[in-house]
Amino acid sequence: MFDALVVNKDEDGKTSAAVTQLGLDDLPNGDVVVAVEFSTVNYKDGLCIGPGGGLVRNYPHVPGIDFAGTVESSQDARYKPGDKVVLTGWRVGEAHWGGYSQKARVKADWLVPLPDGLDTRQAMAVGTAGFTAMLAVMALEDHGIKKGPVLVTGAAGGVGSVATAILANLGYQVAGVTGRPETADYLTSLGATQIVAREEINETVKRPLEGETWGGCVDAVGGAMLARVLGQMEYGASVAAVGLAGGAALPATVIPFLLRGVNLLGIDSVMQPYDNRVRAWKRIAKDLPMDKLEAMVQPATLSDLPKLGADILNGQVKGRVVVDVNA
């Protein structure tokens, strides 16, 4: 028997989450059994721990869209007992039981070998948020980052924190947008050279183009802020869109694309192909300063998850939560 955070839904549609004992026979089908060591908390996890957000198909359910641990048994030749692995995405923790459990059984295709230079705890300090941040940075690099500062919106969140640290470590000037003034010192410690108050950039303006300010952007907010940022990009610069905390609607015009050649790059981490996953994780091990990563970490246990799930939905989680599932 082992512990897992199990979410149930009653006849009235109300969900509740509690740490429960499970056995191997309770786990869904898969090729590989992993002894999970660490997981983390993302916005999707908050939804799956709580109301579901339309992501969870069946109850009871074990959330946790990320995990890292050690292979315990494998029916696939690519993995053997003792191998260290990491999993992000593939709708694990949503449609398939996830990492808020001391054991998980998943498809081998969903796993990636843990890269040299990272341990399982560090991998979950990175998690989907950090993996997404690295994908965004890689996309900006592939399209050419211009001379101006790189803007990071939602900079104190999970994606924004890692993106700020990576970009600063790569030598870029980073401007971090935050609606929480108390996070300014935190962002500066990650390498941000400029703090932009959210209210300065969160409203659309009638002019489709403003001054060419930003050499690139990692945008975790979307909505009106993304529309405003598009009109402030340098000629030929790119915005990597990774989130929609500010809404899914985009009240923008096509003018920045037509007159400035601005690129809007969509970043998906869930169904990312295997080869690019390996590339991103290797870059994370090389380009994300581990001391900066550690400064983002908030430790947690399985029993902390119901509250943390609610907190992240309310924008009250800073940096990265690392869940020790065996604590």
mmCIF file of C-alpha atoms in Angstrom:
data_model
loop_
_atom_site.group_PDB
_atom_site.id
_atom_site.type_symbol
_atom_site.label_atom_id
_atom_site.label_comp_id
_atom_site.label_asym_id
_atom_site.label_seq_id
_atom_site.Cartn_x
_atom_site.Cartn_y
_atom_site.Cartn_z
ATOM 1 C CA MET A 1 0.000 0.000 0.000
ATOM 2 C CA PHE A 2 1.089 3.575 -0.601
ATOM 3 C CA ASP A 3 -0.210 7.116 -0.146
ATOM 4 C CA ALA A 4 -1.861 9.227 -2.827
ATOM 5 C CA LEU A 5 -3.967 12.385 -2.965
ATOM 6 C CA VAL A 6 -7.339 11.185 -4.244
ATOM 7 C CA VAL A 7 -10.073 13.530 -5.446
ATOM 8 C CA ASN A 8 -13.682 12.355 -5.272
ATOM 9 C CA LYS A 9 -16.890 13.944 -6.546
ATOM 10 C CA ASP A 10 -20.215 13.535 -4.741
ATOM 11 C CA GLU A 11 -23.707 13.284 -6.222
ATOM 12 C CA ASP A 12 -24.092 17.071 -6.091
ATOM 13 C CA GLY A 13 -20.934 17.545 -8.154
ATOM 14 C CA LYS A 14 -18.829 18.813 -5.264
ATOM 15 C CA THR A 15 -15.226 17.618 -5.171
ATOM 16 C CA SER A 16 -13.081 16.817 -2.152
ATOM 17 C CA ALA A 17 -9.427 15.797 -1.921
ATOM 18 C CA ALA A 18 -7.714 13.733 0.773
ATOM 19 C CA VAL A 19 -4.606 11.588 1.212
ATOM 20 C CA THR A 20 -5.687 7.966 0.806
ATOM 21 C CA GLN A 21 -4.019 4.551 0.801
ATOM 22 C CA LEU A 22 -3.947 2.745 -2.558
ATOM 23 C CA GLY A 23 -2.501 -0.497 -3.927
ATOM 24 C CA LEU A 24 -0.788 -1.268 -7.220
ATOM 25 C CA ASP A 25 -3.987 -2.862 -8.515
ATOM 26 C CA ASP A 26 -5.721 0.506 -8.170
ATOM 27 C CA LEU A 27 -3.364 2.182 -10.653
ATOM 28 C CA PRO A 28 -4.383 2.593 -14.307
ATOM 29 C CA ASN A 29 -2.783 0.555 -17.068
ATOM 30 C CA GLY A 30 0.681 1.401 -18.343
ATOM 31 C CA ASP A 31 4.096 0.027 -19.295
ATOM 32 C CA VAL A 32 6.196 1.432 -16.469
ATOM 33 C CA VAL A 33 5.720 1.656 -12.697
ATOM 34 C CA VAL A 34 7.587 4.586 -11.181
ATOM 35 C CA ALA A 35 8.340 5.096 -7.515
ATOM 36 C CA VAL A 36 7.510 8.798 -7.420
ATOM 37 C CA GLU A 37 9.824 10.979 -5.354
ATOM 38 C CA PHE A 38 8.729 14.533 -6.128
ATOM 39 C CA SER A 39 5.926 16.397 -7.874
ATOM 40 C CA THR A 40 4.925 20.054 -8.093
ATOM 41 C CA VAL A 41 1.916 22.379 -8.340
ATOM 42 C CA ASN A 42 0.764 24.056 -11.546
ATOM 43 C CA TYR A 43 -2.400 25.995 -12.378
ATOM 44 C CA LYS A 44 -3.888 22.870 -13.984
ATOM 45 C CA ASP A 45 -3.187 20.978 -10.771
ATOM 46 C CA GLY A 46 -5.188 23.558 -8.858
ATOM 47 C CA LEU A 47 -8.121 22.921 -11.168
ATOM 48 C CA CYS A 48 -7.804 19.135 -10.898
ATOM 49 C CA ILE A 49 -7.491 19.170 -7.100
ATOM 50 C CA GLY A 50 -10.570 21.396 -6.906
ATOM 51 C CA PRO A 51 -13.444 21.868 -9.346
ATOM 52 C CA GLY A 52 -11.804 19.994 -12.218
ATOM 53 C CA GLY A 53 -12.036 22.774 -14.770
ATOM 54 C CA GLY A 54 -13.338 20.310 -17.339
ATOM 55 C CA LEU A 55 -9.964 18.552 -17.322
ATOM 56 C CA VAL A 56 -10.841 15.508 -15.211
ATOM 57 C CA ARG A 57 -12.940 12.895 -16.956
ATOM 58 C CA ASN A 58 -13.520 10.320 -14.232
ATOM 59 C CA TYR A 59 -13.541 10.125 -10.429
ATOM 60 C CA PRO A 60 -11.967 9.062 -8.166
ATOM 61 C CA HIS A 61 -8.906 10.802 -9.561
ATOM 62 C CA VAL A 62 -5.230 11.275 -8.653
ATOM 63 C CA PRO A 63 -3.980 14.688 -9.892
ATOM 64 C CA GLY A 64 -0.392 15.799 -10.498
ATOM 65 C CA ILE A 65 0.612 16.662 -14.074
ATOM 66 C CA ASP A 66 4.338 16.328 -13.269
ATOM 67 C CA PHE A 67 6.486 13.847 -11.415
ATOM 68 C CA ALA A 68 10.045 12.599 -11.157
ATOM 69 C CA GLY A 69 11.240 9.365 -9.635
ATOM 70 C CA THR A 70 12.824 5.958 -10.123
ATOM 71 C CA VAL A 71 11.601 3.165 -12.375
ATOM 72 C CA GLU A 72 10.402 0.264 -10.266
ATOM 73 C CA SER A 73 9.340 -2.094 -13.067
ATOM 74 C CA SER A 74 9.070 -1.809 -16.835
ATOM 75 C CA GLN A 75 7.558 -3.763 -19.709
ATOM 76 C CA ASP A 76 9.351 -1.481 -22.177
ATOM 77 C CA ALA A 77 13.000 -2.085 -23.142
ATOM 78 C CA ARG A 78 13.810 1.641 -23.022
ATOM 79 C CA TYR A 79 13.555 1.719 -19.222
ATOM 80 C CA LYS A 80 14.806 -0.607 -16.530
ATOM 81 C CA PRO A 81 14.484 -0.653 -12.733
ATOM 82 C CA GLY A 82 16.648 2.022 -11.159
ATOM 83 C CA ASP A 83 16.429 4.486 -14.060
ATOM 84 C CA LYS A 84 15.672 8.075 -13.061
ATOM 85 C CA VAL A 85 12.837 9.573 -15.112
ATOM 86 C CA VAL A 86 10.729 12.705 -15.392
ATOM 87 C CA LEU A 87 7.211 13.141 -16.756
ATOM 88 C CA THR A 88 5.382 16.309 -17.775
ATOM 89 C CA GLY A 89 2.260 16.648 -19.870
ATOM 90 C CA TRP A 90 0.485 14.019 -21.991
ATOM 91 C CA ARG A 91 -2.685 14.812 -19.987
ATOM 92 C CA VAL A 92 -1.302 12.843 -17.051
ATOM 93 C CA GLY A 93 -2.928 14.208 -13.893
ATOM 94 C CA GLU A 94 -5.960 15.142 -16.005
ATOM 95 C CA ALA A 95 -7.270 12.223 -18.077
ATOM 96 C CA HIS A 96 -4.772 9.744 -16.563
ATOM 97 C CA TRP A 97 -3.812 9.416 -12.897
ATOM 98 C CA GLY A 98 -0.792 11.520 -12.064
ATOM 99 C CA GLY A 99 2.064 12.264 -9.735
ATOM 100 C CA TYR A 100 0.368 13.043 -6.408
ATOM 101 C CA SER A 101 1.052 9.461 -5.413
ATOM 102 C CA GLN A 102 3.999 7.472 -4.128
ATOM 103 C CA LYS A 103 3.651 5.180 -7.157
ATOM 104 C CA ALA A 104 2.472 5.822 -10.712
ATOM 105 C CA ARG A 105 1.939 3.560 -13.714
ATOM 106 C CA VAL A 106 2.228 5.273 -17.109
ATOM 107 C CA LYS A 107 3.089 4.691 -20.762
ATOM 108 C CA ALA A 108 6.804 4.540 -21.510
ATOM 109 C CA ASP A 109 6.309 7.044 -24.357
ATOM 110 C CA TRP A 110 5.404 9.700 -21.809
ATOM 111 C CA LEU A 111 8.681 9.479 -19.887
ATOM 112 C CA VAL A 112 11.986 11.253 -20.475
ATOM 113 C CA PRO A 113 15.291 10.135 -18.923
ATOM 114 C CA LEU A 114 16.387 12.546 -16.224
ATOM 115 C CA PRO A 115 19.248 14.552 -17.775
ATOM 116 C CA ASP A 116 22.726 14.618 -16.294
ATOM 117 C CA GLY A 117 23.110 17.519 -13.890
ATOM 118 C CA LEU A 118 19.612 17.330 -12.411
ATOM 119 C CA ASP A 119 18.256 15.260 -9.539
ATOM 120 C CA THR A 120 14.570 14.406 -9.137
ATOM 121 C CA ARG A 121 13.929 17.239 -6.678
ATOM 122 C CA GLN A 122 15.466 19.809 -9.009
ATOM 123 C CA ALA A 123 13.488 18.370 -11.920
ATOM 124 C CA MET A 124 10.277 19.091 -10.039
ATOM 125 C CA ALA A 125 11.462 22.544 -9.029
ATOM 126 C CA VAL A 126 11.483 22.963 -12.804
ATOM 127 C CA GLY A 127 8.336 20.944 -13.609
ATOM 128 C CA THR A 128 5.917 21.813 -16.402
ATOM 129 C CA ALA A 129 6.269 25.516 -15.622
ATOM 130 C CA GLY A 130 10.043 25.505 -16.045
ATOM 131 C CA PHE A 131 9.877 23.132 -18.998
ATOM 132 C CA THR A 132 7.415 25.518 -20.663
ATOM 133 C CA ALA A 133 9.694 28.465 -19.879
ATOM 134 C CA MET A 134 12.605 26.697 -21.576
ATOM 135 C CA LEU A 135 10.473 25.894 -24.632
ATOM 136 C CA ALA A 136 9.541 29.585 -24.809
ATOM 137 C CA VAL A 137 13.161 30.720 -24.570
ATOM 138 C CA MET A 138 14.182 28.215 -27.255
ATOM 139 C CA ALA A 139 11.406 29.479 -29.545
ATOM 140 C CA LEU A 140 12.521 33.094 -29.065
ATOM 141 C CA GLU A 141 16.114 32.117 -29.802
ATOM 142 C CA ASP A 142 15.074 30.197 -32.908
ATOM 143 C CA HIS A 143 13.386 33.360 -34.245
ATOM 144 C CA GLY A 144 16.090 35.776 -33.063
ATOM 145 C CA ILE A 145 15.957 37.868 -29.886
ATOM 146 C CA LYS A 146 16.449 41.565 -30.657
ATOM 147 C CA LYS A 147 18.544 44.147 -28.784
ATOM 148 C CA GLY A 148 15.946 45.454 -26.339
ATOM 149 C CA PRO A 149 15.121 43.906 -22.960
ATOM 150 C CA VAL A 150 13.140 40.686 -22.968
ATOM 151 C CA LEU A 151 9.802 41.198 -21.248
ATOM 152 C CA VAL A 152 8.447 38.451 -18.984
ATOM 153 C CA THR A 153 4.813 38.841 -17.945
ATOM 154 C CA GLY A 154 3.541 37.112 -14.820
ATOM 155 C CA ALA A 155 7.198 37.102 -13.858
ATOM 156 C CA ALA A 156 6.754 35.982 -10.245
ATOM 157 C CA GLY A 157 4.769 32.885 -11.241
ATOM 158 C CA GLY A 158 6.211 29.480 -12.059
ATOM 159 C CA VAL A 159 6.840 29.987 -15.787
ATOM 160 C CA GLY A 160 7.890 33.596 -15.335
ATOM 161 C CA SER A 161 10.351 32.868 -12.525
ATOM 162 C CA VAL A 162 12.205 30.210 -14.496
ATOM 163 C CA ALA A 163 12.119 32.239 -17.727
ATOM 164 C CA THR A 164 13.586 35.232 -15.903
ATOM 165 C CA ALA A 165 16.410 33.162 -14.412
ATOM 166 C CA ILE A 166 17.237 31.434 -17.716
ATOM 167 C CA LEU A 167 17.182 34.611 -19.813
ATOM 168 C CA ALA A 168 19.318 36.513 -17.303
ATOM 169 C CA ASN A 169 21.808 33.646 -17.156
ATOM 170 C CA LEU A 170 22.034 33.710 -20.963
ATOM 171 C CA GLY A 171 23.021 37.384 -20.780
ATOM 172 C CA TYR A 172 19.772 39.112 -21.732
ATOM 173 C CA GLN A 173 18.356 42.170 -19.995
ATOM 174 C CA VAL A 174 15.070 41.039 -18.440
ATOM 175 C CA ALA A 175 12.072 43.201 -17.563
ATOM 176 C CA GLY A 176 9.660 41.436 -15.226
ATOM 177 C CA VAL A 177 5.969 42.354 -15.081
ATOM 178 C CA THR A 178 4.251 41.775 -11.752
ATOM 179 C CA GLY A 179 1.099 42.894 -10.018
ATOM 180 C CA ARG A 180 2.666 42.195 -6.623
ATOM 181 C CA PRO A 181 5.142 44.936 -5.677
ATOM 182 C CA GLU A 182 6.447 42.790 -2.823
ATOM 183 C CA THR A 183 7.960 40.386 -5.385
ATOM 184 C CA ALA A 184 10.340 43.001 -6.830
ATOM 185 C CA ASP A 185 13.310 41.888 -4.718
ATOM 186 C CA TYR A 186 12.616 38.263 -5.584
ATOM 187 C CA LEU A 187 12.597 39.032 -9.316
ATOM 188 C CA THR A 188 15.767 41.079 -9.015
ATOM 189 C CA SER A 189 17.438 38.148 -7.270
ATOM 190 C CA LEU A 190 16.547 35.971 -10.271
ATOM 191 C CA GLY A 191 18.276 38.426 -12.601
ATOM 192 C CA ALA A 192 15.556 40.899 -13.634
ATOM 193 C CA THR A 193 17.074 44.314 -14.353
ATOM 194 C CA GLN A 194 13.737 46.139 -14.625
ATOM 195 C CA ILE A 195 10.424 45.751 -12.787
ATOM 196 C CA VAL A 196 7.267 46.742 -14.661
ATOM 197 C CA ALA A 197 4.083 47.266 -12.655
ATOM 198 C CA ARG A 198 1.185 45.314 -14.090
ATOM 199 C CA GLU A 199 -1.089 48.356 -14.252
ATOM 200 C CA GLU A 200 1.387 50.095 -16.563
ATOM 201 C CA ILE A 201 0.880 47.508 -19.270
ATOM 202 C CA ASN A 202 -2.399 45.783 -18.543
ATOM 203 C CA GLU A 203 -4.773 47.946 -20.572
ATOM 204 C CA THR A 204 -5.319 48.123 -24.295
ATOM 205 C CA VAL A 205 -4.762 51.449 -26.028
ATOM 206 C CA LYS A 206 -6.327 52.825 -29.211
ATOM 207 C CA ARG A 207 -2.955 53.026 -30.962
ATOM 208 C CA PRO A 208 -2.068 49.665 -32.531
ATOM 209 C CA LEU A 209 1.644 50.545 -32.369
ATOM 210 C CA GLU A 210 3.674 52.209 -29.618
ATOM 211 C CA GLY A 211 7.410 52.735 -29.237
ATOM 212 C CA GLU A 212 9.635 49.739 -30.067
ATOM 213 C CA THR A 213 10.574 48.697 -26.529
ATOM 214 C CA TRP A 214 11.004 44.932 -26.179
ATOM 215 C CA GLY A 215 13.433 42.614 -27.947
ATOM 216 C CA GLY A 216 11.342 39.572 -27.074
ATOM 217 C CA CYS A 217 8.653 38.487 -24.662
ATOM 218 C CA VAL A 218 7.589 35.426 -22.695
ATOM 219 C CA ASP A 219 3.900 36.038 -22.010
ATOM 220 C CA ALA A 220 2.059 34.018 -19.375
ATOM 221 C CA VAL A 221 -0.919 36.388 -19.139
ATOM 222 C CA GLY A 222 -2.600 36.759 -22.525
ATOM 223 C CA GLY A 223 -5.676 38.968 -22.855
ATOM 224 C CA ALA A 224 -5.346 42.740 -22.838
ATOM 225 C CA MET A 225 -1.739 42.634 -21.686
ATOM 226 C CA LEU A 226 -0.636 40.506 -24.635
ATOM 227 C CA ALA A 227 -2.501 42.833 -27.011
ATOM 228 C CA ARG A 228 -0.676 45.829 -25.538
ATOM 229 C CA VAL A 229 2.723 44.117 -25.647
ATOM 230 C CA LEU A 230 2.368 43.215 -29.340
ATOM 231 C CA GLY A 231 2.308 46.930 -30.161
ATOM 232 C CA GLN A 232 5.491 47.543 -28.164
ATOM 233 C CA MET A 233 7.725 44.915 -29.762
ATOM 234 C CA GLU A 234 10.798 45.809 -31.791
ATOM 235 C CA TYR A 235 10.715 45.200 -35.516
ATOM 236 C CA GLY A 236 10.886 41.450 -36.188
ATOM 237 C CA ALA A 237 10.746 40.557 -32.497
ATOM 238 C CA SER A 238 8.748 37.630 -31.121
ATOM 239 C CA VAL A 239 6.303 36.942 -28.303
ATOM 240 C CA ALA A 240 6.166 33.385 -26.942
ATOM 241 C CA ALA A 241 2.642 32.909 -25.564
ATOM 242 C CA VAL A 242 2.487 30.343 -22.770
ATOM 243 C CA GLY A 243 -0.599 31.174 -20.704
ATOM 244 C CA LEU A 244 -3.922 32.950 -20.327
ATOM 245 C CA ALA A 245 -4.092 34.107 -16.733
ATOM 246 C CA GLY A 246 -5.493 37.407 -18.028
ATOM 247 C CA GLY A 247 -8.070 35.786 -20.292
ATOM 248 C CA ALA A 248 -8.318 33.894 -23.558
ATOM 249 C CA ALA A 249 -9.623 36.803 -25.656
ATOM 250 C CA LEU A 250 -7.051 38.834 -27.591
ATOM 251 C CA PRO A 251 -8.306 42.411 -28.206
ATOM 252 C CA ALA A 252 -5.586 43.210 -30.745
ATOM 253 C CA THR A 253 -5.173 44.221 -34.390
ATOM 254 C CA VAL A 254 -3.025 42.645 -37.089
ATOM 255 C CA ILE A 255 -1.007 45.883 -37.471
ATOM 256 C CA PRO A 256 2.016 44.750 -35.368
ATOM 257 C CA PHE A 257 2.305 41.638 -37.545
ATOM 258 C CA LEU A 258 1.985 43.524 -40.840
ATOM 259 C CA LEU A 259 3.990 46.690 -40.152
ATOM 260 C CA ARG A 260 6.611 45.425 -37.713
ATOM 261 C CA GLY A 261 6.874 41.751 -38.622
ATOM 262 C CA VAL A 262 6.138 40.738 -35.046
ATOM 263 C CA ASN A 263 5.886 36.977 -34.451
ATOM 264 C CA LEU A 264 3.367 35.448 -32.039
ATOM 265 C CA LEU A 265 4.652 31.996 -31.102
ATOM 266 C CA GLY A 266 2.334 29.518 -29.416
ATOM 267 C CA ILE A 267 4.028 27.275 -26.826
ATOM 268 C CA ASP A 268 2.467 23.914 -26.005
ATOM 269 C CA SER A 269 4.186 21.702 -23.449
ATOM 270 C CA VAL A 270 1.569 18.939 -23.166
ATOM 271 C CA MET A 271 2.003 17.139 -26.496
ATOM 272 C CA GLN A 272 5.563 18.279 -27.232
ATOM 273 C CA PRO A 273 7.470 15.682 -29.311
ATOM 274 C CA TYR A 274 10.014 13.494 -27.510
ATOM 275 C CA ASP A 275 13.137 14.866 -29.235
ATOM 276 C CA ASN A 276 12.305 18.459 -28.347
ATOM 277 C CA ARG A 277 11.534 17.393 -24.767
ATOM 278 C CA VAL A 278 15.000 15.894 -24.470
ATOM 279 C CA ARG A 279 16.520 19.028 -26.010
ATOM 280 C CA ALA A 280 14.671 21.277 -23.562
ATOM 281 C CA TRP A 281 15.596 19.224 -20.492
ATOM 282 C CA LYS A 282 19.265 19.216 -21.521
ATOM 283 C CA ARG A 283 19.128 22.993 -21.921
ATOM 284 C CA ILE A 284 17.504 23.333 -18.510
ATOM 285 C CA ALA A 285 20.331 21.352 -16.899
ATOM 286 C CA LYS A 286 22.868 23.609 -18.636
ATOM 287 C CA ASP A 287 21.267 27.069 -18.669
ATOM 288 C CA LEU A 288 19.167 27.308 -15.485
ATOM 289 C CA PRO A 289 21.334 28.322 -12.501
ATOM 290 C CA MET A 290 20.644 25.840 -9.717
ATOM 291 C CA ASP A 291 21.106 28.468 -6.994
ATOM 292 C CA LYS A 292 18.425 30.605 -8.633
ATOM 293 C CA LEU A 293 16.192 27.547 -8.952
ATOM 294 C CA GLU A 294 16.566 26.775 -5.251
ATOM 295 C CA ALA A 295 15.571 30.347 -4.386
ATOM 296 C CA MET A 296 12.196 29.734 -6.074
ATOM 297 C CA VAL A 297 11.356 26.568 -4.123
ATOM 298 C CA GLN A 298 8.527 26.247 -1.616
ATOM 299 C CA PRO A 299 8.530 22.733 -0.076
ATOM 300 C CA ALA A 300 5.274 20.849 0.420
ATOM 301 C CA THR A 301 3.797 17.427 1.189
ATOM 302 C CA LEU A 302 0.749 15.560 -0.123
ATOM 303 C CA SER A 303 -1.370 16.844 2.754
ATOM 304 C CA ASP A 304 -0.552 20.467 1.807
ATOM 305 C CA LEU A 305 -1.963 20.078 -1.691
ATOM 306 C CA PRO A 306 -5.667 20.918 -1.167
ATOM 307 C CA LYS A 307 -4.746 24.377 0.179
ATOM 308 C CA LEU A 308 -1.996 24.925 -2.393
ATOM 309 C CA GLY A 309 -4.402 24.006 -5.172
ATOM 310 C CA ALA A 310 -6.772 26.754 -4.042
ATOM 311 C CA ASP A 311 -3.904 29.210 -3.554
ATOM 312 C CA ILE A 312 -2.532 28.821 -7.077
ATOM 313 C CA LEU A 313 -5.980 29.395 -8.577
ATOM 314 C CA ASN A 314 -6.079 32.678 -6.629
ATOM 315 C CA GLY A 315 -2.630 33.759 -7.816
ATOM 316 C CA GLN A 316 -1.131 33.330 -4.350
ATOM 317 C CA VAL A 317 1.739 30.967 -5.162
ATOM 318 C CA LYS A 318 5.183 32.460 -5.862
ATOM 319 C CA GLY A 319 7.926 30.563 -7.639
ATOM 320 C CA ARG A 320 7.922 26.766 -7.607
ATOM 321 C CA VAL A 321 6.299 24.324 -5.188
ATOM 322 C CA VAL A 322 8.191 21.036 -4.762
ATOM 323 C CA VAL A 323 6.035 18.264 -3.314
ATOM 324 C CA ASP A 324 7.893 15.495 -1.487
ATOM 325 C CA VAL A 325 5.336 12.709 -1.882
ATOM 326 C CA ASN A 326 7.109 10.529 0.684
ATOM 327 C CA ALA A 327 7.312 13.118 3.461
#
